[in-house]
Amino acid sequence: MGTSKTEGFTAQQLELARIARALAHPARVAILQYLARVNACIGGEIVDALPLAQPTISRHLKELKAVGLIKGQIEGVRVNYCIDRERWEEVQALLGGFFNTSVNEQDCC
Amino acid sequence: MGTSKTEGFTAQQLELARIARALAHPARVAILQYLARVNACIGGEIVDALPLAQPTISRHLKELKAVGLIKGQIEGVRVNYCIDRERWEEVQALLGGFFNTSVNEQDCC
DNA sequence: CAATTTAATCGTATTATTGCAATAATAGAA
DNA sequence: TTCTATTATTGCAATAATACGATTAAATTG
């Protein structure tokens, strides 16, 4: 049905999936890398840095904002975007915890 | 257009997005957690453990296999699934590297 | 105010994803 | 071989995601 079932899954599983989905597009990965690399908060130069049209990037920014990974501050005509460091570390910890789940040492198949 | 553009992005960005997409569903997160938790390789009990129909889970397993996070070994009528530990650690390192990107200390907006 | 600049939203087209019922495929058991 | 058990595949239907042109909104400038 195109819609993911939510009943029967834990809040953590849903949260992990939600975060992963936010990262599940090269443009959004690129945006985050760009914002992390540039020392200052950068506005619409993101559009110049990516091979996508402005409305499309605006959409991707919106999705990243929705999961809290970035913030946008209106500054006159421009908008300064930056990574939300607090949330960034929160997500890092969540994903780190997931991947640190003890995986059996010997491959079993 | 429903299809992500791939030109203009780095191989690493595409790979990260591909991995994230594999994790972008609670059922797939749950499957990985289940396989990580259960000490032995478990076959179709996954179907009993999740609130989804068998064909749907088969589909999710296929996607996890496609990114290499799990392996399936046919054993008679059953299939033993388990996490591919090598790939698991590879993905862990990739995501870890991504999130360890130095993010500016002071929030800028 | 009019013009400009920048970002967001709308409208639309196209493709992808999700889910399940039905069916097929495969291997072992009777 | 026939039956059973288990997993994969197919065939829909519904919804989500992606992309971009056109437009709108908001603030600044002249």
PDB file of C-alpha atoms (C1' of nucleotides) in Angstrom:
ATOM      1  CA  MET A   1       0.000   0.000   0.000  1.00  0.00           C
ATOM      2  CA  GLY A   2       2.960   2.344  -0.042  1.00  0.00           C
ATOM      3  CA  THR A   3       2.289   3.114   3.582  1.00  0.00           C
ATOM      4  CA  SER A   4       4.388   1.436   6.227  1.00  0.00           C
ATOM      5  CA  LYS A   5       2.592  -0.301   9.024  1.00  0.00           C
ATOM      6  CA  THR A   6       3.422   1.201  12.377  1.00  0.00           C
ATOM      7  CA  GLU A   7       1.510  -1.027  14.766  1.00  0.00           C
ATOM      8  CA  GLY A   8       3.564  -3.820  16.175  1.00  0.00           C
ATOM      9  CA  PHE A   9       6.860  -2.020  16.064  1.00  0.00           C
ATOM     10  CA  THR A  10       8.634  -0.359  18.938  1.00  0.00           C
ATOM     11  CA  ALA A  11       9.017   3.384  19.158  1.00  0.00           C
ATOM     12  CA  GLN A  12      12.735   2.925  18.751  1.00  0.00           C
ATOM     13  CA  GLN A  13      12.308   0.937  15.581  1.00  0.00           C
ATOM     14  CA  LEU A  14      10.009   3.564  14.150  1.00  0.00           C
ATOM     15  CA  GLU A  15      12.399   6.325  15.131  1.00  0.00           C
ATOM     16  CA  LEU A  16      15.373   4.551  13.607  1.00  0.00           C
ATOM     17  CA  ALA A  17      13.471   3.984  10.392  1.00  0.00           C
ATOM     18  CA  ARG A  18      12.398   7.605  10.309  1.00  0.00           C
ATOM     19  CA  ILE A  19      15.948   8.818  10.673  1.00  0.00           C
ATOM     20  CA  ALA A  20      17.247   6.357   8.124  1.00  0.00           C
ATOM     21  CA  ARG A  21      14.636   7.510   5.683  1.00  0.00           C
ATOM     22  CA  ALA A  22      15.818  11.081   6.079  1.00  0.00           C
ATOM     23  CA  LEU A  23      19.283   9.932   5.065  1.00  0.00           C
ATOM     24  CA  ALA A  24      18.010   7.752   2.273  1.00  0.00           C
ATOM     25  CA  HIS A  25      18.685  10.184  -0.529  1.00  0.00           C
ATOM     26  CA  PRO A  26      22.055  11.240  -1.903  1.00  0.00           C
ATOM     27  CA  ALA A  27      20.988  14.872  -1.992  1.00  0.00           C
ATOM     28  CA  ARG A  28      20.200  14.870   1.707  1.00  0.00           C
ATOM     29  CA  VAL A  29      23.459  13.127   2.496  1.00  0.00           C
ATOM     30  CA  ALA A  30      25.231  15.719   0.384  1.00  0.00           C
ATOM     31  CA  ILE A  31      23.452  18.583   2.104  1.00  0.00           C
ATOM     32  CA  LEU A  32      24.477  17.326   5.515  1.00  0.00           C
ATOM     33  CA  GLN A  33      28.057  16.806   4.424  1.00  0.00           C
ATOM     34  CA  TYR A  34      28.102  20.268   2.950  1.00  0.00           C
ATOM     35  CA  LEU A  35      26.741  21.889   6.073  1.00  0.00           C
ATOM     36  CA  ALA A  36      29.138  19.926   8.228  1.00  0.00           C
ATOM     37  CA  ARG A  37      32.103  20.908   6.091  1.00  0.00           C
ATOM     38  CA  VAL A  38      31.378  24.595   5.789  1.00  0.00           C
ATOM     39  CA  ASN A  39      32.271  26.232   9.012  1.00  0.00           C
ATOM     40  CA  ALA A  40      29.602  28.881   8.884  1.00  0.00           C
ATOM     41  CA  CYS A  41      25.925  28.449   8.305  1.00  0.00           C
ATOM     42  CA  ILE A  42      25.234  28.548   4.646  1.00  0.00           C
ATOM     43  CA  GLY A  43      22.066  29.528   2.930  1.00  0.00           C
ATOM     44  CA  GLY A  44      21.108  28.939  -0.635  1.00  0.00           C
ATOM     45  CA  GLU A  45      24.541  28.208  -1.973  1.00  0.00           C
ATOM     46  CA  ILE A  46      23.473  24.653  -1.379  1.00  0.00           C
ATOM     47  CA  VAL A  47      21.488  25.014  -4.544  1.00  0.00           C
ATOM     48  CA  ASP A  48      24.664  25.823  -6.464  1.00  0.00           C
ATOM     49  CA  ALA A  49      26.458  22.906  -4.872  1.00  0.00           C
ATOM     50  CA  LEU A  50      23.923  20.287  -5.863  1.00  0.00           C
ATOM     51  CA  PRO A  51      22.694  19.097  -9.257  1.00  0.00           C
ATOM     52  CA  LEU A  52      19.079  19.738  -8.434  1.00  0.00           C
ATOM     53  CA  ALA A  53      16.631  22.551  -8.939  1.00  0.00           C
ATOM     54  CA  GLN A  54      15.867  24.976  -6.158  1.00  0.00           C
ATOM     55  CA  PRO A  55      12.370  23.707  -5.337  1.00  0.00           C
ATOM     56  CA  THR A  56      13.671  20.180  -5.077  1.00  0.00           C
ATOM     57  CA  ILE A  57      16.403  21.176  -2.678  1.00  0.00           C
ATOM     58  CA  SER A  58      13.951  23.179  -0.652  1.00  0.00           C
ATOM     59  CA  ARG A  59      11.952  20.001  -0.265  1.00  0.00           C
ATOM     60  CA  HIS A  60      14.961  18.017   0.866  1.00  0.00           C
ATOM     61  CA  LEU A  61      15.846  20.714   3.362  1.00  0.00           C
ATOM     62  CA  LYS A  62      12.332  20.517   4.700  1.00  0.00           C
ATOM     63  CA  GLU A  63      12.663  16.806   5.278  1.00  0.00           C
ATOM     64  CA  LEU A  64      15.949  17.202   7.067  1.00  0.00           C
ATOM     65  CA  LYS A  65      14.353  19.875   9.209  1.00  0.00           C
ATOM     66  CA  ALA A  66      11.467  17.527   9.946  1.00  0.00           C
ATOM     67  CA  VAL A  67      13.741  15.011  11.625  1.00  0.00           C
ATOM     68  CA  GLY A  68      15.585  17.807  13.355  1.00  0.00           C
ATOM     69  CA  LEU A  69      19.002  17.297  11.816  1.00  0.00           C
ATOM     70  CA  ILE A  70      19.199  20.851  10.522  1.00  0.00           C
ATOM     71  CA  LYS A  71      17.897  24.240  11.507  1.00  0.00           C
ATOM     72  CA  GLY A  72      17.053  27.216   9.361  1.00  0.00           C
ATOM     73  CA  GLN A  73      17.292  30.803  10.483  1.00  0.00           C
ATOM     74  CA  ILE A  74      15.737  33.524   8.368  1.00  0.00           C
ATOM     75  CA  GLU A  75      18.136  36.388   7.914  1.00  0.00           C
ATOM     76  CA  GLY A  76      16.640  39.022   5.741  1.00  0.00           C
ATOM     77  CA  VAL A  77      16.008  37.604   2.319  1.00  0.00           C
ATOM     78  CA  ARG A  78      18.238  34.642   2.946  1.00  0.00           C
ATOM     79  CA  VAL A  79      17.964  31.626   5.171  1.00  0.00           C
ATOM     80  CA  ASN A  80      20.909  30.347   7.055  1.00  0.00           C
ATOM     81  CA  TYR A  81      20.955  26.633   7.418  1.00  0.00           C
ATOM     82  CA  CYS A  82      23.068  24.658   9.783  1.00  0.00           C
ATOM     83  CA  ILE A  83      23.262  21.337  11.443  1.00  0.00           C
ATOM     84  CA  ASP A  84      21.538  21.001  14.772  1.00  0.00           C
ATOM     85  CA  ARG A  85      24.484  19.725  16.732  1.00  0.00           C
ATOM     86  CA  GLU A  86      22.462  18.451  19.657  1.00  0.00           C
ATOM     87  CA  ARG A  87      20.179  16.406  17.482  1.00  0.00           C
ATOM     88  CA  TRP A  88      23.112  15.294  15.370  1.00  0.00           C
ATOM     89  CA  GLU A  89      24.765  13.718  18.379  1.00  0.00           C
ATOM     90  CA  GLU A  90      21.500  12.233  19.508  1.00  0.00           C
ATOM     91  CA  VAL A  91      21.052  10.536  16.161  1.00  0.00           C
ATOM     92  CA  GLN A  92      24.669   9.485  16.172  1.00  0.00           C
ATOM     93  CA  ALA A  93      24.159   7.804  19.516  1.00  0.00           C
ATOM     94  CA  LEU A  94      20.966   6.120  18.402  1.00  0.00           C
ATOM     95  CA  LEU A  95      22.530   4.695  15.258  1.00  0.00           C
ATOM     96  CA  GLY A  96      25.699   3.865  17.124  1.00  0.00           C
ATOM     97  CA  GLY A  97      23.706   1.916  19.649  1.00  0.00           C
ATOM     98  CA  PHE A  98      21.941   0.052  16.928  1.00  0.00           C
ATOM     99  CA  PHE A  99      25.122  -1.003  15.185  1.00  0.00           C
ATOM    100  CA  ASN A 100      26.859  -1.854  18.407  1.00  0.00           C
ATOM    101  CA  THR A 101      24.302  -4.523  19.041  1.00  0.00           C
ATOM    102  CA  SER A 102      26.398  -7.559  19.690  1.00  0.00           C
ATOM    103  CA  VAL A 103      26.471  -9.525  16.514  1.00  0.00           C
ATOM    104  CA  ASN A 104      27.477 -13.121  16.887  1.00  0.00           C
ATOM    105  CA  GLU A 105      31.146 -13.587  16.236  1.00  0.00           C
ATOM    106  CA  GLN A 106      31.111 -16.555  13.956  1.00  0.00           C
ATOM    107  CA  ASP A 107      29.194 -16.229  10.770  1.00  0.00           C
ATOM    108  CA  CYS A 108      26.502 -18.805  10.946  1.00  0.00           C
ATOM    109  CA  CYS A 109      25.596 -19.200   7.297  1.00  0.00           C
TER     110      CYS A 109
ATOM    111  CA  MET B   1       9.782  11.894 -10.814  1.00  0.00           C
ATOM    112  CA  GLY B   2      10.001   9.350  -8.026  1.00  0.00           C
ATOM    113  CA  THR B   3      13.478   8.410  -9.183  1.00  0.00           C
ATOM    114  CA  SER B   4      16.471   9.871  -7.435  1.00  0.00           C
ATOM    115  CA  LYS B   5      19.034  11.565  -9.561  1.00  0.00           C
ATOM    116  CA  THR B   6      22.408   9.890  -9.282  1.00  0.00           C
ATOM    117  CA  GLU B   7      24.621  12.074 -11.452  1.00  0.00           C
ATOM    118  CA  GLY B   8      26.461  14.707  -9.553  1.00  0.00           C
ATOM    119  CA  PHE B   9      26.759  12.791  -6.322  1.00  0.00           C
ATOM    120  CA  THR B  10      29.791  10.975  -5.029  1.00  0.00           C
ATOM    121  CA  ALA B  11      29.931   7.206  -4.811  1.00  0.00           C
ATOM    122  CA  GLN B  12      30.078   7.534  -1.059  1.00  0.00           C
ATOM    123  CA  GLN B  13      26.954   9.651  -0.959  1.00  0.00           C
ATOM    124  CA  LEU B  14      25.104   7.166  -3.116  1.00  0.00           C
ATOM    125  CA  GLU B  15      26.301   4.280  -0.982  1.00  0.00           C
ATOM    126  CA  LEU B  16      25.290   5.987   2.238  1.00  0.00           C
ATOM    127  CA  ALA B  17      21.871   6.741   0.828  1.00  0.00           C
ATOM    128  CA  ARG B  18      21.496   3.164  -0.343  1.00  0.00           C
ATOM    129  CA  ILE B  19      22.310   1.805   3.070  1.00  0.00           C
ATOM    130  CA  ALA B  20      20.058   4.289   4.792  1.00  0.00           C
ATOM    131  CA  ARG B  21      17.226   3.310   2.501  1.00  0.00           C
ATOM    132  CA  ALA B  22      17.644  -0.303   3.524  1.00  0.00           C
ATOM    133  CA  LEU B  23      17.166   0.755   7.133  1.00  0.00           C
ATOM    134  CA  ALA B  24      14.316   3.081   6.328  1.00  0.00           C
ATOM    135  CA  HIS B  25      11.546   0.725   7.328  1.00  0.00           C
ATOM    136  CA  PRO B  26      10.618  -0.422  10.822  1.00  0.00           C
ATOM    137  CA  ALA B  27      10.235  -4.003   9.649  1.00  0.00           C
ATOM    138  CA  ARG B  28      13.780  -4.098   8.330  1.00  0.00           C
ATOM    139  CA  VAL B  29      15.098  -2.524  11.501  1.00  0.00           C
ATOM    140  CA  ALA B  30      13.160  -5.109  13.477  1.00  0.00           C
ATOM    141  CA  ILE B  31      14.490  -7.960  11.371  1.00  0.00           C
ATOM    142  CA  LEU B  32      18.060  -6.859  11.933  1.00  0.00           C
ATOM    143  CA  GLN B  33      17.515  -6.454  15.649  1.00  0.00           C
ATOM    144  CA  TYR B  34      15.916  -9.856  15.793  1.00  0.00           C
ATOM    145  CA  LEU B  35      18.750 -11.532  13.937  1.00  0.00           C
ATOM    146  CA  ALA B  36      21.288  -9.733  16.089  1.00  0.00           C
ATOM    147  CA  ARG B  37      19.542 -10.746  19.282  1.00  0.00           C
ATOM    148  CA  VAL B  38      18.969 -14.389  18.484  1.00  0.00           C
ATOM    149  CA  ASN B  39      22.212 -16.193  18.889  1.00  0.00           C
ATOM    150  CA  ALA B  40      21.615 -18.717  16.170  1.00  0.00           C
ATOM    151  CA  CYS B  41      20.578 -18.083  12.627  1.00  0.00           C
ATOM    152  CA  ILE B  42      16.850 -18.043  12.433  1.00  0.00           C
ATOM    153  CA  GLY B  43      14.698 -18.851   9.509  1.00  0.00           C
ATOM    154  CA  GLY B  44      11.053 -18.149   9.065  1.00  0.00           C
ATOM    155  CA  GLU B  45      10.243 -17.490  12.677  1.00  0.00           C
ATOM    156  CA  ILE B  46      10.821 -13.922  11.660  1.00  0.00           C
ATOM    157  CA  VAL B  47       7.398 -14.115  10.120  1.00  0.00           C
ATOM    158  CA  ASP B  48       5.933 -15.000  13.505  1.00  0.00           C
ATOM    159  CA  ALA B  49       7.878 -12.223  15.158  1.00  0.00           C
ATOM    160  CA  LEU B  50       6.615  -9.448  12.920  1.00  0.00           C
ATOM    161  CA  PRO B  51       3.129  -8.090  12.264  1.00  0.00           C
ATOM    162  CA  LEU B  52       3.390  -8.581   8.527  1.00  0.00           C
ATOM    163  CA  ALA B  53       2.418 -11.257   6.044  1.00  0.00           C
ATOM    164  CA  GLN B  54       4.986 -13.739   4.798  1.00  0.00           C
ATOM    165  CA  PRO B  55       5.343 -12.336   1.280  1.00  0.00           C
ATOM    166  CA  THR B  56       5.909  -8.870   2.658  1.00  0.00           C
ATOM    167  CA  ILE B  57       8.636 -10.075   4.977  1.00  0.00           C
ATOM    168  CA  SER B  58      10.229 -12.031   2.158  1.00  0.00           C
ATOM    169  CA  ARG B  59      10.401  -8.784   0.273  1.00  0.00           C
ATOM    170  CA  HIS B  60      12.066  -6.981   3.152  1.00  0.00           C
ATOM    171  CA  LEU B  61      14.559  -9.799   3.563  1.00  0.00           C
ATOM    172  CA  LYS B  62      15.389  -9.494  -0.094  1.00  0.00           C
ATOM    173  CA  GLU B  63      16.153  -5.817   0.290  1.00  0.00           C
ATOM    174  CA  LEU B  64      18.383  -6.426   3.272  1.00  0.00           C
ATOM    175  CA  LYS B  65      20.176  -9.103   1.296  1.00  0.00           C
ATOM    176  CA  ALA B  66      20.584  -6.680  -1.593  1.00  0.00           C
ATOM    177  CA  VAL B  67      22.664  -4.306   0.504  1.00  0.00           C
ATOM    178  CA  GLY B  68      24.514  -7.242   2.002  1.00  0.00           C
ATOM    179  CA  LEU B  69      23.505  -6.797   5.607  1.00  0.00           C
ATOM    180  CA  ILE B  70      22.125 -10.308   5.870  1.00  0.00           C
ATOM    181  CA  LYS B  71      22.810 -13.659   4.303  1.00  0.00           C
ATOM    182  CA  GLY B  72      20.463 -16.539   3.671  1.00  0.00           C
ATOM    183  CA  GLN B  73      21.517 -20.132   3.638  1.00  0.00           C
ATOM    184  CA  ILE B  74      19.135 -22.719   2.266  1.00  0.00           C
ATOM    185  CA  GLU B  75      18.891 -25.679   4.568  1.00  0.00           C
ATOM    186  CA  GLY B  76      16.419 -28.140   3.254  1.00  0.00           C
ATOM    187  CA  VAL B  77      13.012 -26.585   3.196  1.00  0.00           C
ATOM    188  CA  ARG B  78      14.066 -23.769   5.449  1.00  0.00           C
ATOM    189  CA  VAL B  79      16.322 -20.826   4.983  1.00  0.00           C
ATOM    190  CA  ASN B  80      18.631 -19.748   7.708  1.00  0.00           C
ATOM    191  CA  TYR B  81      19.103 -16.042   7.824  1.00  0.00           C
ATOM    192  CA  CYS B  82      21.820 -14.247   9.662  1.00  0.00           C
ATOM    193  CA  ILE B  83      23.608 -10.977   9.746  1.00  0.00           C
ATOM    194  CA  ASP B  84      26.665 -10.705   7.564  1.00  0.00           C
ATOM    195  CA  ARG B  85      29.060  -9.606  10.243  1.00  0.00           C
ATOM    196  CA  GLU B  86      31.732  -8.375   7.871  1.00  0.00           C
ATOM    197  CA  ARG B  87      29.317  -6.162   5.983  1.00  0.00           C
ATOM    198  CA  TRP B  88      27.710  -5.102   9.234  1.00  0.00           C
ATOM    199  CA  GLU B  89      30.988  -3.702  10.484  1.00  0.00           C
ATOM    200  CA  GLU B  90      31.692  -2.130   7.144  1.00  0.00           C
ATOM    201  CA  VAL B  91      28.385  -0.300   7.255  1.00  0.00           C
ATOM    202  CA  GLN B  92      28.950   0.611  10.869  1.00  0.00           C
ATOM    203  CA  ALA B  93      32.268   2.194   9.934  1.00  0.00           C
ATOM    204  CA  LEU B  94      30.773   4.053   7.013  1.00  0.00           C
ATOM    205  CA  LEU B  95      27.957   5.519   9.059  1.00  0.00           C
ATOM    206  CA  GLY B  96      30.296   6.144  11.953  1.00  0.00           C
ATOM    207  CA  GLY B  97      32.584   8.102   9.681  1.00  0.00           C
ATOM    208  CA  PHE B  98      29.701  10.119   8.399  1.00  0.00           C
ATOM    209  CA  PHE B  99      28.486  11.098  11.833  1.00  0.00           C
ATOM    210  CA  ASN B 100      31.949  11.773  13.125  1.00  0.00           C
ATOM    211  CA  THR B 101      32.324  14.538  10.607  1.00  0.00           C
ATOM    212  CA  SER B 102      33.350  17.468  12.706  1.00  0.00           C
ATOM    213  CA  VAL B 103      30.305  19.558  13.297  1.00  0.00           C
ATOM    214  CA  ASN B 104      30.921  23.091  14.377  1.00  0.00           C
ATOM    215  CA  GLU B 105      30.786  23.448  18.110  1.00  0.00           C
ATOM    216  CA  GLN B 106      28.653  26.498  18.471  1.00  0.00           C
ATOM    217  CA  ASP B 107      25.225  26.352  16.982  1.00  0.00           C
ATOM    218  CA  CYS B 108      25.123  29.024  14.381  1.00  0.00           C
ATOM    219  CA  CYS B 109      21.408  29.541  13.998  1.00  0.00           C
TER     220      CYS B 109
ATOM    221  C1'  DC C   1       5.889  52.049  -4.550  1.00  0.00           C
ATOM    222  C1'  DA C   2       8.350  49.148  -8.056  1.00  0.00           C
ATOM    223  C1'  DA C   3      12.055  46.102  -8.851  1.00  0.00           C
ATOM    224  C1'  DT C   4      15.014  42.549  -7.132  1.00  0.00           C
ATOM    225  C1'  DT C   5      16.407  38.676  -4.610  1.00  0.00           C
ATOM    226  C1'  DT C   6      15.792  34.500  -2.223  1.00  0.00           C
ATOM    227  C1'  DA C   7      13.230  30.718  -0.481  1.00  0.00           C
ATOM    228  C1'  DA C   8       8.877  28.201  -0.085  1.00  0.00           C
ATOM    229  C1'  DT C   9       4.793  26.321  -2.046  1.00  0.00           C
ATOM    230  C1'  DC C  10       1.738  24.593  -5.694  1.00  0.00           C
ATOM    231  C1'  DG C  11       0.616  21.733  -9.533  1.00  0.00           C
ATOM    232  C1'  DT C  12       1.652  17.899 -12.080  1.00  0.00           C
ATOM    233  C1'  DA C  13       4.010  13.919 -13.993  1.00  0.00           C
ATOM    234  C1'  DT C  14       6.533   9.919 -13.149  1.00  0.00           C
ATOM    235  C1'  DT C  15       8.470   6.292 -10.557  1.00  0.00           C
ATOM    236  C1'  DA C  16       9.116   3.725  -6.151  1.00  0.00           C
ATOM    237  C1'  DT C  17       7.429   1.492  -2.085  1.00  0.00           C
ATOM    238  C1'  DT C  18       4.413  -1.170   0.672  1.00  0.00           C
ATOM    239  C1'  DG C  19       1.133  -4.710   1.523  1.00  0.00           C
ATOM    240  C1'  DC C  20      -1.381  -8.884   0.857  1.00  0.00           C
ATOM    241  C1'  DA C  21      -3.789 -12.658  -1.680  1.00  0.00           C
ATOM    242  C1'  DA C  22      -2.778 -16.032  -4.826  1.00  0.00           C
ATOM    243  C1'  DT C  23       0.424 -18.807  -6.834  1.00  0.00           C
ATOM    244  C1'  DA C  24       4.781 -21.001  -7.787  1.00  0.00           C
ATOM    245  C1'  DA C  25       8.960 -23.300  -6.481  1.00  0.00           C
ATOM    246  C1'  DT C  26      11.688 -26.297  -3.685  1.00  0.00           C
ATOM    247  C1'  DA C  27      12.834 -29.946  -0.582  1.00  0.00           C
ATOM    248  C1'  DG C  28      11.673 -33.490   2.453  1.00  0.00           C
ATOM    249  C1'  DA C  29       8.179 -37.053   4.189  1.00  0.00           C
ATOM    250  C1'  DA C  30       4.779 -40.524   3.575  1.00  0.00           C
TER     251       DA C  30
ATOM    252  C1'  DT D   1       4.539 -39.936  -6.706  1.00  0.00           C
ATOM    253  C1'  DT D   2       1.706 -37.336  -3.660  1.00  0.00           C
ATOM    254  C1'  DC D   3       1.403 -34.565   0.348  1.00  0.00           C
ATOM    255  C1'  DT D   4       3.243 -31.157   3.345  1.00  0.00           C
ATOM    256  C1'  DA D   5       6.010 -27.362   4.827  1.00  0.00           C
ATOM    257  C1'  DT D   6       8.525 -23.379   3.840  1.00  0.00           C
ATOM    258  C1'  DT D   7      10.026 -19.568   1.111  1.00  0.00           C
ATOM    259  C1'  DA D   8       9.903 -16.807  -3.206  1.00  0.00           C
ATOM    260  C1'  DT D   9       7.460 -14.586  -6.845  1.00  0.00           C
ATOM    261  C1'  DT D  10       3.637 -12.433  -9.184  1.00  0.00           C
ATOM    262  C1'  DG D  11      -0.105  -9.348  -9.656  1.00  0.00           C
ATOM    263  C1'  DC D  12      -2.613  -6.054  -8.293  1.00  0.00           C
ATOM    264  C1'  DA D  13      -3.992  -1.539  -5.530  1.00  0.00           C
ATOM    265  C1'  DA D  14      -2.915   2.266  -2.720  1.00  0.00           C
ATOM    266  C1'  DT D  15       0.260   5.544  -1.100  1.00  0.00           C
ATOM    267  C1'  DA D  16       4.763   7.861  -0.918  1.00  0.00           C
ATOM    268  C1'  DA D  17       8.699  10.018  -2.992  1.00  0.00           C
ATOM    269  C1'  DT D  18      11.166  12.662  -6.522  1.00  0.00           C
ATOM    270  C1'  DA D  19      11.686  16.304  -9.746  1.00  0.00           C
ATOM    271  C1'  DC D  20      10.845  20.605 -11.921  1.00  0.00           C
ATOM    272  C1'  DG D  21       8.325  24.673 -13.944  1.00  0.00           C
ATOM    273  C1'  DA D  22       5.465  28.203 -12.420  1.00  0.00           C
ATOM    274  C1'  DT D  23       4.032  30.855  -8.895  1.00  0.00           C
ATOM    275  C1'  DT D  24       3.874  32.950  -4.432  1.00  0.00           C
ATOM    276  C1'  DA D  25       5.779  35.156  -0.241  1.00  0.00           C
ATOM    277  C1'  DA D  26       8.777  38.039   2.133  1.00  0.00           C
ATOM    278  C1'  DA D  27      12.412  41.175   2.774  1.00  0.00           C
ATOM    279  C1'  DT D  28      15.647  44.543   0.740  1.00  0.00           C
ATOM    280  C1'  DT D  29      16.887  48.046  -2.497  1.00  0.00           C
ATOM    281  C1'  DG D  30      16.363  51.911  -5.449  1.00  0.00           C
TER     282       DG D  30
END
